[in-house]
Tab-separated table of C-alpha atoms and ligand atoms in Angstrom:
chain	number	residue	atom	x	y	z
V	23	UNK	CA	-9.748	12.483	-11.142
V	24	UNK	CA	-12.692	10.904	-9.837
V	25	UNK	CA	-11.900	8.102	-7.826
V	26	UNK	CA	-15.254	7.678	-5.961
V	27	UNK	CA	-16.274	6.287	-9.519
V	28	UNK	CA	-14.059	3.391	-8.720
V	29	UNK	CA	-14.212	3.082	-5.440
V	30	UNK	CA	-17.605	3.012	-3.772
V	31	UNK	CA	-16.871	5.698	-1.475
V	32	UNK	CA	-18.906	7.883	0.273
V	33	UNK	CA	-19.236	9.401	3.584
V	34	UNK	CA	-21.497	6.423	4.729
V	35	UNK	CA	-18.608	4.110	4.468
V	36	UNK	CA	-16.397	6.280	6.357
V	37	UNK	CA	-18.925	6.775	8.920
V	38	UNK	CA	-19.392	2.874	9.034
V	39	UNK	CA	-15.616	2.461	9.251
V	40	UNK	CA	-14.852	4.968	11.851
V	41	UNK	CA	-17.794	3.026	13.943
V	42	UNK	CA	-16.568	-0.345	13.661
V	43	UNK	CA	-12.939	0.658	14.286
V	44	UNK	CA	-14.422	2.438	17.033
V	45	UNK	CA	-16.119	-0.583	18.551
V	46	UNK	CA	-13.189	-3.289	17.978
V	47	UNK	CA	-10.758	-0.629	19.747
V	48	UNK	CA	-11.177	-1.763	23.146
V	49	UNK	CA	-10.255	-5.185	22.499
V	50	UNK	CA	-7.267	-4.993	20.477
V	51	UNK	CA	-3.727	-4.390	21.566
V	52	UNK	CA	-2.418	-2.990	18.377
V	53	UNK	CA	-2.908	-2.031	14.609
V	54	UNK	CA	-0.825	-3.487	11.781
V	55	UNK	CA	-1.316	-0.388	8.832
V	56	UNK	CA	-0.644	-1.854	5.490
V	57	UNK	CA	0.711	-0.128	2.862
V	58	UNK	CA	2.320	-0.073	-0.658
V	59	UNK	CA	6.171	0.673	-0.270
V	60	UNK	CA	6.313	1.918	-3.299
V	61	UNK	CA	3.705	5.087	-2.059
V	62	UNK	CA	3.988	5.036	1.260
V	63	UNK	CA	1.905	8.483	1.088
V	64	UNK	CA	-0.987	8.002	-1.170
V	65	UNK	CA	-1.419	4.676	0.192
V	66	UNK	CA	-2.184	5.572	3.455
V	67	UNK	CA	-4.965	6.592	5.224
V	68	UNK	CA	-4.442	10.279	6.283
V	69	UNK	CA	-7.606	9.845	8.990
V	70	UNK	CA	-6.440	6.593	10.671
V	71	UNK	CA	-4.052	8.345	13.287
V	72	UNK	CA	-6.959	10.291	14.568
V	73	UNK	CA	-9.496	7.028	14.204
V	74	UNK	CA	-7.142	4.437	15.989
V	75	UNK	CA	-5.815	8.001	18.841
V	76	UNK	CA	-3.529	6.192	20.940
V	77	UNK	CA	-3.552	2.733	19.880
V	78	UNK	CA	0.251	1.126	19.192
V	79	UNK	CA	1.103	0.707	15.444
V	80	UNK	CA	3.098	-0.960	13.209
V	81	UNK	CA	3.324	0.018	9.523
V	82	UNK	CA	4.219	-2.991	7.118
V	83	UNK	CA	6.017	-1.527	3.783
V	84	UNK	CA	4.005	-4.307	1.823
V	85	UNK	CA	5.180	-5.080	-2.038
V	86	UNK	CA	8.848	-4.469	-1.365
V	87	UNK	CA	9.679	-6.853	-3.680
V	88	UNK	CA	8.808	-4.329	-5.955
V	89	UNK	CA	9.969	-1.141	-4.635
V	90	UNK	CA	12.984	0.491	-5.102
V	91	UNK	CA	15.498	-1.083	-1.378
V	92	UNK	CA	17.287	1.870	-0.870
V	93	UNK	CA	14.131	4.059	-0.514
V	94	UNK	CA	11.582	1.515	1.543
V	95	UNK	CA	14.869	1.766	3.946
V	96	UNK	CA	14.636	5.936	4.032
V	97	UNK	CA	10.619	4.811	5.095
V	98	UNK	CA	11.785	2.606	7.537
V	99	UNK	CA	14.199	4.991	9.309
V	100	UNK	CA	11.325	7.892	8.548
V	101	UNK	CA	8.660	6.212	10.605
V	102	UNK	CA	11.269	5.016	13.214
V	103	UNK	CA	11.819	8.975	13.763
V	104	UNK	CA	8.829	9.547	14.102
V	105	UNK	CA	8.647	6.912	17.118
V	106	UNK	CA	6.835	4.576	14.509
V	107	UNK	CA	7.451	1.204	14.196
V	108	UNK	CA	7.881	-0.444	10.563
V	109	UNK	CA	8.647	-3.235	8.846
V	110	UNK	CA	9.372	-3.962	4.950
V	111	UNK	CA	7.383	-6.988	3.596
V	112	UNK	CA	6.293	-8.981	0.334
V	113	UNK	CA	3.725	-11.317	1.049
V	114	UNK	CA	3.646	-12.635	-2.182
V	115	UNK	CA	6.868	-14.395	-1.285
V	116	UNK	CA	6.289	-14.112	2.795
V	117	UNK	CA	9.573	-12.161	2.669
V	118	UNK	CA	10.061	-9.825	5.776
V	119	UNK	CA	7.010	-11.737	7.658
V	120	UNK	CA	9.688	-13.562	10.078
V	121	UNK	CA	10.132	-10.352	11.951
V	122	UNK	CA	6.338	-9.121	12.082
V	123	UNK	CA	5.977	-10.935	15.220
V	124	UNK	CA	8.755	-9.858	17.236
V	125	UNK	CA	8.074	-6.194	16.591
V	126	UNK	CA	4.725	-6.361	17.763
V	127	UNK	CA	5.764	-7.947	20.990
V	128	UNK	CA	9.034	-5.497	21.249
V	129	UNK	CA	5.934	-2.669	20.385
V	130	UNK	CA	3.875	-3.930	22.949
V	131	UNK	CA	6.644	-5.087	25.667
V	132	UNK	CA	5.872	-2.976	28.465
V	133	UNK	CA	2.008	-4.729	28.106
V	134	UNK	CA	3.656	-8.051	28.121
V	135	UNK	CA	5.590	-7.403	31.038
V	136	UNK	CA	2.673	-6.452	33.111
V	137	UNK	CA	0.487	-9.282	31.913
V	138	UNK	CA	3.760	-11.485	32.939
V	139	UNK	CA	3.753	-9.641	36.178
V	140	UNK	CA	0.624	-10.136	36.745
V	141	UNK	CA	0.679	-13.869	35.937
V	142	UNK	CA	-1.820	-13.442	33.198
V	143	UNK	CA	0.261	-15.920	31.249
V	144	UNK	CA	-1.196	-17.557	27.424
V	145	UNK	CA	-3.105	-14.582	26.701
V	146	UNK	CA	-2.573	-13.471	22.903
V	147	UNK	CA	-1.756	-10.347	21.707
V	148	UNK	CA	-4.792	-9.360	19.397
V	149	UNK	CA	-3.833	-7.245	16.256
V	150	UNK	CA	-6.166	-5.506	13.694
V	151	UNK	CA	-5.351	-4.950	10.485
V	152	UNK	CA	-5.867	-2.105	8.449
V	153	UNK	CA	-5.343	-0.223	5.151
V	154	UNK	CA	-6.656	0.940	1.968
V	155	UNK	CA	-7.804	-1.596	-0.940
V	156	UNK	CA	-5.529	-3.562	-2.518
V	157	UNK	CA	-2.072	-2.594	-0.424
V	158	UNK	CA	-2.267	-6.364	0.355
V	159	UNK	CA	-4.112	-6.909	3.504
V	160	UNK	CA	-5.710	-10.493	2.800
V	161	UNK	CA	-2.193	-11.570	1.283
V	162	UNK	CA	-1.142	-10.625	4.664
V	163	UNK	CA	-3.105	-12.291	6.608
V	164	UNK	CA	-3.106	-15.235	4.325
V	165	UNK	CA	0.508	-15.126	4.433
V	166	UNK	CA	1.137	-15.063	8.389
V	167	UNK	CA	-1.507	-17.753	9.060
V	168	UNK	CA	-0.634	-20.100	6.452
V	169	UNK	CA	-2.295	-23.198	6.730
V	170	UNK	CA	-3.201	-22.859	10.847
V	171	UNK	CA	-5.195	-20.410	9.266
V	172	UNK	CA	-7.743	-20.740	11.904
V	173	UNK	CA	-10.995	-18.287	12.278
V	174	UNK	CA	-11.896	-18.055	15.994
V	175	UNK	CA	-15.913	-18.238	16.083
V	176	UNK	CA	-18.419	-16.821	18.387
V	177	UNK	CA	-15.990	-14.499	20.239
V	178	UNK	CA	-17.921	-13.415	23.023
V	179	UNK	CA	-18.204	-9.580	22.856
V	180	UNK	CA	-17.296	-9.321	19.058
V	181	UNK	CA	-19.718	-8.234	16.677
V	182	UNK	CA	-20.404	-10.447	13.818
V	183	UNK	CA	-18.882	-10.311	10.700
V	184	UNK	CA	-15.065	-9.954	12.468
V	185	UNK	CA	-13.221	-12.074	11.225
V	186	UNK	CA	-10.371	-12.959	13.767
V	187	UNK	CA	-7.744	-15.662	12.871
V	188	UNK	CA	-5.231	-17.201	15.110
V	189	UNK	CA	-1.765	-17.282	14.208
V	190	UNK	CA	0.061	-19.044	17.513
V	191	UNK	CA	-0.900	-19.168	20.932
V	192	UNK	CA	0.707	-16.076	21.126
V	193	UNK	CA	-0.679	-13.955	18.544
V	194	UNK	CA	-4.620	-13.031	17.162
V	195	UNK	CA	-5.603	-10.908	14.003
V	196	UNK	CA	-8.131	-9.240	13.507
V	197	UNK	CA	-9.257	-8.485	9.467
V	198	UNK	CA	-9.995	-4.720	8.605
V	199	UNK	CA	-13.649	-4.232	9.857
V	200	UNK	CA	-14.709	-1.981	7.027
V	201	UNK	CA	-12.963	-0.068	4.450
V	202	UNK	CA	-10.196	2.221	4.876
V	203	UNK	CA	-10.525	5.338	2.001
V	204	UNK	CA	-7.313	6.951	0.457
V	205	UNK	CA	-6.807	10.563	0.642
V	206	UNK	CA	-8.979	10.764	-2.624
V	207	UNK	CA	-9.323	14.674	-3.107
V	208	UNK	CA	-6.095	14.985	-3.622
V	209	UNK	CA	-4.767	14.511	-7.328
V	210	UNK	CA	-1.711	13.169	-6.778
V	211	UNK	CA	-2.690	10.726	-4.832
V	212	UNK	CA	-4.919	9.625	-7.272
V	213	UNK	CA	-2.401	9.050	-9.980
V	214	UNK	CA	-0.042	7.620	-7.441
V	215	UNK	CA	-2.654	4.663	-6.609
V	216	UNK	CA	-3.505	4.393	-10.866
V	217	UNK	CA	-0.099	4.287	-11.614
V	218	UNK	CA	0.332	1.153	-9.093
V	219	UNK	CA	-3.206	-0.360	-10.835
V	220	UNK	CA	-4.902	0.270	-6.904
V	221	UNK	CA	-6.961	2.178	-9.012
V	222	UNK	CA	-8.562	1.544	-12.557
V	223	UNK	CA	-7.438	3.757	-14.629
V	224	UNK	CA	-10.385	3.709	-17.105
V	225	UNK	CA	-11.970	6.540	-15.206
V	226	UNK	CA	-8.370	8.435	-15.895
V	227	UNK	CA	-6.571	9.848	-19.362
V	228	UNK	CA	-4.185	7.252	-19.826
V	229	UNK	CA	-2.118	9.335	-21.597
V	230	UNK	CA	-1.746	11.766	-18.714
V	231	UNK	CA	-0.828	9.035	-16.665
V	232	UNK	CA	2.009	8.188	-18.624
V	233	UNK	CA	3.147	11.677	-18.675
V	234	UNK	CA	3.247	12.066	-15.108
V	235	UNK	CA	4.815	8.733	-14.697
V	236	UNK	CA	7.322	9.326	-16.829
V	237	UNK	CA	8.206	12.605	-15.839
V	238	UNK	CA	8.750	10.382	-12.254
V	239	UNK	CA	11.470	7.874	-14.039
V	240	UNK	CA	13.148	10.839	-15.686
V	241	UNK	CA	13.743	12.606	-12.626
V	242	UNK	CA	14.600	9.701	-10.475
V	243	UNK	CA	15.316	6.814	-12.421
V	244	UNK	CA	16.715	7.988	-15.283
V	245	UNK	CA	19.525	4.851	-16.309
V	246	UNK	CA	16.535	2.527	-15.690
V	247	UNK	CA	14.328	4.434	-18.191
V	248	UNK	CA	17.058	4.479	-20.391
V	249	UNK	CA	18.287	0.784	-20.413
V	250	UNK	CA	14.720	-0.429	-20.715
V	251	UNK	CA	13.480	1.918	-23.786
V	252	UNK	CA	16.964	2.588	-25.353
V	253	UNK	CA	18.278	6.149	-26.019
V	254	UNK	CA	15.557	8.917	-25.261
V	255	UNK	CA	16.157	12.469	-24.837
V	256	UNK	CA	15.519	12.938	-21.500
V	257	UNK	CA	15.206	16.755	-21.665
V	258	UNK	CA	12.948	17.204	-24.127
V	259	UNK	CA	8.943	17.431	-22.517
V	260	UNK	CA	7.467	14.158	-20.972
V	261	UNK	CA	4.756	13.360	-24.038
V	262	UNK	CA	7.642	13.873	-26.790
V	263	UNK	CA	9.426	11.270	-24.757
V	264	UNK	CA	6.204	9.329	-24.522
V	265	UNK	CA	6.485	9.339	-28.658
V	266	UNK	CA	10.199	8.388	-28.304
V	267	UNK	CA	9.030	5.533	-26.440
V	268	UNK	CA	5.994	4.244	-28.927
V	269	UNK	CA	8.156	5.120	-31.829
V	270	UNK	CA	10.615	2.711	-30.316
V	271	UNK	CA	8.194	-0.295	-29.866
V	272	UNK	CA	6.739	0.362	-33.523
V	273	UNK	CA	3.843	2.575	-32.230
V	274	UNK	CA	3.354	4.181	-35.579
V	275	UNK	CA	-0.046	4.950	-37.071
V	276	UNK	CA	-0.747	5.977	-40.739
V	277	UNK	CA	1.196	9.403	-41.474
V	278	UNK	CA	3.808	8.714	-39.185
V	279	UNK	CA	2.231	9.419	-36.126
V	280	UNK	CA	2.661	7.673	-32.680
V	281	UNK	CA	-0.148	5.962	-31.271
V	282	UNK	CA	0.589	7.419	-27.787
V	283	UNK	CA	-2.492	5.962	-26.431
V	284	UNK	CA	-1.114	2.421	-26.937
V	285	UNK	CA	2.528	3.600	-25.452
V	286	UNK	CA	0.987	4.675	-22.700
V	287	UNK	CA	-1.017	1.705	-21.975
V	288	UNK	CA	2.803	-0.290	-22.223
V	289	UNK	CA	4.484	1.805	-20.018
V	290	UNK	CA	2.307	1.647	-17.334
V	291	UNK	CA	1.348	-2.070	-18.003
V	292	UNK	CA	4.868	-2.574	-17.847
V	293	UNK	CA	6.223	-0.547	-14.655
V	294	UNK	CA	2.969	-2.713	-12.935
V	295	UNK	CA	4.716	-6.112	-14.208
V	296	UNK	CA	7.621	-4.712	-12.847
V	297	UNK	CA	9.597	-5.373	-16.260
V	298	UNK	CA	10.613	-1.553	-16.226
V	299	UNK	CA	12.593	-2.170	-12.794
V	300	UNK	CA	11.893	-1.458	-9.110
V	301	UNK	CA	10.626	1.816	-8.743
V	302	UNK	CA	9.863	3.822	-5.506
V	303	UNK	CA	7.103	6.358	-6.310
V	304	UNK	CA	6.978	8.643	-3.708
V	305	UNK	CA	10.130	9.420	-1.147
V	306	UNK	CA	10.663	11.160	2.094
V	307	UNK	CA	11.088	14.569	1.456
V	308	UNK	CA	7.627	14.890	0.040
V	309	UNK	CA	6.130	13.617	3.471
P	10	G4P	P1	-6.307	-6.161	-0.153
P	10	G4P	O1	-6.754	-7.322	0.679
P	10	G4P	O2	-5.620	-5.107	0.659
P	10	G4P	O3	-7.389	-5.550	-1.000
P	10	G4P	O4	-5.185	-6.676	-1.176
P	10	G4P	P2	-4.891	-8.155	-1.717
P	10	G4P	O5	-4.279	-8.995	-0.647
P	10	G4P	O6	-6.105	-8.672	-2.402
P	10	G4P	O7	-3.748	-7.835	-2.785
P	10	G4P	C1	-3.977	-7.009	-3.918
P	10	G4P	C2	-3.038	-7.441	-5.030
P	10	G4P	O8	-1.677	-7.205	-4.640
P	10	G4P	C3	-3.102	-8.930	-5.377
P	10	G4P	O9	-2.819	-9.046	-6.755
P	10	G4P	C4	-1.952	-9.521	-4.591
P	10	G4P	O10	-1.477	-10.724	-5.141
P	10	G4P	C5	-0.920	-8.423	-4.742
P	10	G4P	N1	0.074	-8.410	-3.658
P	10	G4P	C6	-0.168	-8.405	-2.323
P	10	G4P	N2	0.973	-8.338	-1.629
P	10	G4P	C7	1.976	-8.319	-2.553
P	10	G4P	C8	3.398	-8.232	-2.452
P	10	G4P	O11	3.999	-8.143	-1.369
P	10	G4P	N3	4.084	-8.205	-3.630
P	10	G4P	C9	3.490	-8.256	-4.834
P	10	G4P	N4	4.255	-8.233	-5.931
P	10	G4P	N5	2.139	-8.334	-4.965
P	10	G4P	C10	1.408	-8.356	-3.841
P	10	G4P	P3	-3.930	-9.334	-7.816
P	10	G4P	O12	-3.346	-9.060	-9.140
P	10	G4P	O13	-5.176	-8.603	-7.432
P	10	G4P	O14	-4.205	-10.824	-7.646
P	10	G4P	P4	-3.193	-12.060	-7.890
P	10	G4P	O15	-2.021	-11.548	-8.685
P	10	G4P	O16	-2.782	-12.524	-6.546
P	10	G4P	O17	-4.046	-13.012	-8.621
């Protein structure tokens, strides 16, 4: 699939990026990595470990509301293992936001210690935020500084175009400065971020898309599948039960046939409503 003809990407912008992160690093204290619970893989930026090196993170599992709980918790207790810290959020509703500001200071404690020791009391701890398009970012942001959304101008030091907001005395954020790039050679990352809508999937056969999603719900959501599209034979291939499923909602065209084009379409417009259930797309054991 050919993402970069959705996505402007191109090695310029990555170049760009990596710059600007590069810049900004100095004068942040952390990085909040957005992501879509539902993919915590594909939605990630495999390069940002090795553009942010030693910088503390924090991972917010954003869209939980539509993820499947039991699995953003196996994420959770994944990054924790792997000495990461991460929180599940929906900032559609602001659910899960309460805690994003006592992990960052419990992240950056021993720095807050020394500043106290020092007696460098009131000064904020400044937080960038990352991630790819549409995990959620300016939801985030939006979300967190409500209405004291407040954009601190002409920053000394800070190049222009950084947008910084203050969220308390105690805490600064700092929008993405550039654009953060999925790991877009890789196909199933593509799908992954088409089934979600991240990506349009006009530049994608629709009908493979529903294939591959569907072979997904069959293998781990099977009662869900079944409760939402009636009785199916789950062990016959993926695109017959594709035709199960149009044949269901009427999909018929002249001669019998199923319009599979238009099924597809409905499945994946409906697992992106969410009316198909809460559906974790990727899980730990493929990390
Ligand atoms: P970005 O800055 O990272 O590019 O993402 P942005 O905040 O623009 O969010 C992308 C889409 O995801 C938006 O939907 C937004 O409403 C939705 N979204 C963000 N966070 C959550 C969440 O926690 N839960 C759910 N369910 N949705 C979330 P949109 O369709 O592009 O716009 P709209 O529906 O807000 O009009």
């Amino acid at each position: 699939m050919e993402l970069s003809q959705n996505i402007q990407w191109f090695p310029g912008h990555m170049t760009k990026t990596r710059r600007k992160i590069a810049e900004i690093l100095p004068l942040i204290d952390a990085v909040a990595e957005v992501i879509d619970a539902r993919i915590p893989i594909s939605s990630r930026n495999p390069d940002l470990p090795d553009i942010i090196g030693n910088k503390p993170r924090i991972v917010l599992l954003n869209k939980c509301d539509m993820a499947d709980a039991t699995v953003t918790e196996d994420w959770i207790n994944h990054f924790k293992k792997n000495g990461i810290m991460a929180i599940a959020v929906d900032c559609k509703s602001g659910k899960g936001l309460n805690l994003f500001k006592n992990t960052v200071k419990e992240l950056l404690s021993e720095k807050l210690e020394a500043y106290h020791n020092k007696g460098m009391v009131g000064k904020p701890l400044r937080v960038m935020v990352v991630g790819i398009p549409n995990v959620g970012k300016s939801s985030f942001i939006n979300r967190i500084a409500g209405a004291s959304r407040a954009k601190v101008e002409n920053r000394p030091g800070v190049t222009r175009g950084n947008q910084w907001f203050t969220i308390d005395k105690e805490l600064e954020l700092l929008d993405t400065p550039g654009v953060l790039w999925p790991k877009f050679e890789d196909t199933m990352v593509g799908e992954h971020l088409a089934f979600t809508g991240a990506v349009n999937d006009r530049v994608v056969d629709v009908e493979l898309l529903a294939v591959r999603l569907l072979e997904i719900l069959c293998k781990d959501y099977p009662e869900i599948l079944l409760s939402r599209y009636g009785e199916l034979c789950l062990e016959d291939e993926p695109y017959e039960i594709l035709e199960q499923v149009g044949r269901k909602r009427g999909m018929v065209v002249r001669g019998g046939e199923i319009d599979t084009v238009r099924a597809s379409n409905m499945l994946l417009e409906e697992y992106r409503n969410l009316k198909i259930g809460k559906i974790s797309l990727e899980r730990v054991e493929n990390a």
